[in-house]
Amino acid sequence: MNEKCTLIDLQILALLSGARNAKNSKLAQEVVDRMQKLFPDLKSSLLPASILLANVYASSGDIEKATDIKIKLNKSGGKKQIGITMTDIDGKLWKFRAHDQSHPYSAEIYEQVDRMSKEVIKHGH
């Protein structure tokens, strides 16, 4: 089966994200179970789905189930891929990930983010 991310993959992952936001572990578990049954060959989608499921359990307070899922993933060799964000700055495409320091102005960028975070917190957000 083609491992490319399809519209159905995105819809399923969006549904799981919604379940995580609602702390609805029952819905998340049902989605992952159906996904495993219907699309067992979609390894590139099952891994993030399982990680999201673990996050749903963790956010709803069921740390034991979250840990069990993560242990299973580690035993099966499943590794979370590092997410990359892309942005265009003055016509140049920059790729970066969390805590990336590759941009020549990263120190200034992090200082500005810190200032903005403090300002947002000061206003109650």
PDB file of C-alpha atoms in Angstrom, residues 5-112:
ATOM      1  CA  CYS A   5      -0.081  10.754   3.589  1.00  0.00           C
ATOM      2  CA  THR A   6      -3.601  10.681   2.200  1.00  0.00           C
ATOM      3  CA  LEU A   7      -6.705  12.692   2.948  1.00  0.00           C
ATOM      4  CA  ILE A   8      -8.068   9.811   5.036  1.00  0.00           C
ATOM      5  CA  ASP A   9      -4.837   9.805   7.101  1.00  0.00           C
ATOM      6  CA  LEU A  10      -5.246  13.508   7.784  1.00  0.00           C
ATOM      7  CA  GLN A  11      -8.902  13.109   8.674  1.00  0.00           C
ATOM      8  CA  ILE A  12      -8.158  10.281  11.102  1.00  0.00           C
ATOM      9  CA  LEU A  13      -5.316  12.194  12.725  1.00  0.00           C
ATOM     10  CA  ALA A  14      -7.526  15.295  12.978  1.00  0.00           C
ATOM     11  CA  LEU A  15     -10.209  13.187  14.670  1.00  0.00           C
ATOM     12  CA  LEU A  16      -7.613  11.873  17.119  1.00  0.00           C
ATOM     13  CA  SER A  17      -6.410  15.414  17.809  1.00  0.00           C
ATOM     14  CA  GLY A  18      -9.990  16.395  18.563  1.00  0.00           C
ATOM     15  CA  ALA A  19     -10.344  13.431  20.902  1.00  0.00           C
ATOM     16  CA  ARG A  20      -7.138  14.515  22.639  1.00  0.00           C
ATOM     17  CA  ASN A  21      -8.431  18.078  23.034  1.00  0.00           C
ATOM     18  CA  ALA A  22     -11.693  16.718  24.476  1.00  0.00           C
ATOM     19  CA  LYS A  23      -9.768  14.175  26.619  1.00  0.00           C
ATOM     20  CA  ASN A  24     -12.003  11.481  25.107  1.00  0.00           C
ATOM     21  CA  SER A  25      -9.874   8.346  25.412  1.00  0.00           C
ATOM     22  CA  LYS A  26     -12.759   6.031  24.486  1.00  0.00           C
ATOM     23  CA  LEU A  27     -13.211   7.721  21.087  1.00  0.00           C
ATOM     24  CA  ALA A  28      -9.456   7.829  20.479  1.00  0.00           C
ATOM     25  CA  GLN A  29      -9.074   4.131  21.269  1.00  0.00           C
ATOM     26  CA  GLU A  30     -11.963   3.270  18.945  1.00  0.00           C
ATOM     27  CA  VAL A  31     -10.442   5.315  16.098  1.00  0.00           C
ATOM     28  CA  VAL A  32      -7.021   3.669  16.486  1.00  0.00           C
ATOM     29  CA  ASP A  33      -8.556   0.176  16.751  1.00  0.00           C
ATOM     30  CA  ARG A  34     -10.536   0.706  13.544  1.00  0.00           C
ATOM     31  CA  MET A  35      -7.533   2.215  11.812  1.00  0.00           C
ATOM     32  CA  GLN A  36      -5.394  -0.815  12.726  1.00  0.00           C
ATOM     33  CA  LYS A  37      -8.109  -3.143  11.467  1.00  0.00           C
ATOM     34  CA  LEU A  38      -8.856  -1.321   8.205  1.00  0.00           C
ATOM     35  CA  PHE A  39      -5.371  -0.045   7.313  1.00  0.00           C
ATOM     36  CA  PRO A  40      -2.788  -2.397   8.876  1.00  0.00           C
ATOM     37  CA  ASP A  41      -0.211  -1.577   6.190  1.00  0.00           C
ATOM     38  CA  LEU A  42      -0.223   2.179   6.811  1.00  0.00           C
ATOM     39  CA  LYS A  43       2.704   2.135   9.253  1.00  0.00           C
ATOM     40  CA  SER A  44       3.486   5.814   8.646  1.00  0.00           C
ATOM     41  CA  SER A  45      -0.008   6.733   9.920  1.00  0.00           C
ATOM     42  CA  LEU A  46      -0.397   4.108  12.629  1.00  0.00           C
ATOM     43  CA  LEU A  47       2.665   5.340  14.498  1.00  0.00           C
ATOM     44  CA  PRO A  48       1.486   8.958  14.915  1.00  0.00           C
ATOM     45  CA  ALA A  49      -2.023   7.667  15.643  1.00  0.00           C
ATOM     46  CA  SER A  50      -0.649   5.513  18.461  1.00  0.00           C
ATOM     47  CA  ILE A  51       1.368   8.425  19.822  1.00  0.00           C
ATOM     48  CA  LEU A  52      -1.748  10.615  19.767  1.00  0.00           C
ATOM     49  CA  LEU A  53      -3.667   7.842  21.547  1.00  0.00           C
ATOM     50  CA  ALA A  54      -1.014   7.743  24.269  1.00  0.00           C
ATOM     51  CA  ASN A  55      -1.276  11.531  24.561  1.00  0.00           C
ATOM     52  CA  VAL A  56      -5.070  11.278  24.928  1.00  0.00           C
ATOM     53  CA  TYR A  57      -4.689   8.799  27.770  1.00  0.00           C
ATOM     54  CA  ALA A  58      -2.034  10.976  29.416  1.00  0.00           C
ATOM     55  CA  SER A  59      -4.133  14.149  29.141  1.00  0.00           C
ATOM     56  CA  SER A  60      -7.154  12.361  30.593  1.00  0.00           C
ATOM     57  CA  GLY A  61      -5.062  11.195  33.561  1.00  0.00           C
ATOM     58  CA  ASP A  62      -4.548   7.554  32.586  1.00  0.00           C
ATOM     59  CA  ILE A  63      -0.760   7.586  32.731  1.00  0.00           C
ATOM     60  CA  GLU A  64      -0.578   3.785  32.976  1.00  0.00           C
ATOM     61  CA  LYS A  65      -2.296   3.239  29.612  1.00  0.00           C
ATOM     62  CA  ALA A  66      -0.227   6.011  28.019  1.00  0.00           C
ATOM     63  CA  THR A  67       2.955   4.384  29.292  1.00  0.00           C
ATOM     64  CA  ASP A  68       1.850   0.936  28.099  1.00  0.00           C
ATOM     65  CA  ILE A  69       1.310   2.257  24.558  1.00  0.00           C
ATOM     66  CA  LYS A  70       4.692   3.960  24.506  1.00  0.00           C
ATOM     67  CA  ILE A  71       6.418   0.813  25.795  1.00  0.00           C
ATOM     68  CA  LYS A  72       4.734  -1.234  23.029  1.00  0.00           C
ATOM     69  CA  LEU A  73       5.876   1.293  20.445  1.00  0.00           C
ATOM     70  CA  ASN A  74       9.453   1.133  21.708  1.00  0.00           C
ATOM     71  CA  LYS A  75       9.444  -2.677  21.730  1.00  0.00           C
ATOM     72  CA  SER A  76       8.092  -2.788  18.178  1.00  0.00           C
ATOM     73  CA  GLY A  77      10.786  -0.393  16.980  1.00  0.00           C
ATOM     74  CA  GLY A  78       8.346   2.432  16.338  1.00  0.00           C
ATOM     75  CA  LYS A  79      10.128   5.759  16.457  1.00  0.00           C
ATOM     76  CA  LYS A  80       8.487   9.150  16.365  1.00  0.00           C
ATOM     77  CA  GLN A  81       9.815  11.264  13.522  1.00  0.00           C
ATOM     78  CA  ILE A  82      10.913  14.769  14.315  1.00  0.00           C
ATOM     79  CA  GLY A  83       8.450  17.300  12.952  1.00  0.00           C
ATOM     80  CA  ILE A  84       9.777  20.030  10.708  1.00  0.00           C
ATOM     81  CA  THR A  85       8.197  23.428  10.170  1.00  0.00           C
ATOM     82  CA  MET A  86       8.854  25.539   7.099  1.00  0.00           C
ATOM     83  CA  THR A  87       8.483  29.270   6.691  1.00  0.00           C
ATOM     84  CA  ASP A  88       9.380  31.834   4.056  1.00  0.00           C
ATOM     85  CA  ILE A  89      11.503  34.753   5.247  1.00  0.00           C
ATOM     86  CA  ASP A  90      12.365  37.365   2.629  1.00  0.00           C
ATOM     87  CA  GLY A  91      11.930  34.889  -0.209  1.00  0.00           C
ATOM     88  CA  LYS A  92      14.093  32.184   1.387  1.00  0.00           C
ATOM     89  CA  LEU A  93      12.537  28.951   2.653  1.00  0.00           C
ATOM     90  CA  TRP A  94      13.692  28.023   6.148  1.00  0.00           C
ATOM     91  CA  LYS A  95      13.152  24.590   7.685  1.00  0.00           C
ATOM     92  CA  PHE A  96      13.375  24.165  11.432  1.00  0.00           C
ATOM     93  CA  ARG A  97      12.283  21.973  14.313  1.00  0.00           C
ATOM     94  CA  ALA A  98      11.745  22.550  18.026  1.00  0.00           C
ATOM     95  CA  HIS A  99      14.707  24.227  19.732  1.00  0.00           C
ATOM     96  CA  ASP A 100      16.480  24.640  16.394  1.00  0.00           C
ATOM     97  CA  GLN A 101      19.294  27.205  16.413  1.00  0.00           C
ATOM     98  CA  SER A 102      20.263  27.045  12.720  1.00  0.00           C
ATOM     99  CA  HIS A 103      18.879  30.464  11.707  1.00  0.00           C
ATOM    100  CA  PRO A 104      21.514  33.228  11.915  1.00  0.00           C
ATOM    101  CA  TYR A 105      19.106  35.318  14.026  1.00  0.00           C
ATOM    102  CA  SER A 106      17.899  32.480  16.262  1.00  0.00           C
ATOM    103  CA  ALA A 107      19.101  34.206  19.458  1.00  0.00           C
ATOM    104  CA  GLU A 108      17.082  37.306  18.589  1.00  0.00           C
ATOM    105  CA  ILE A 109      14.085  35.183  17.569  1.00  0.00           C
ATOM    106  CA  TYR A 110      14.100  33.314  20.904  1.00  0.00           C
ATOM    107  CA  GLU A 111      14.456  36.596  22.813  1.00  0.00           C
ATOM    108  CA  GLN A 112      11.417  37.992  20.994  1.00  0.00           C
TER     109      GLN A 112
END
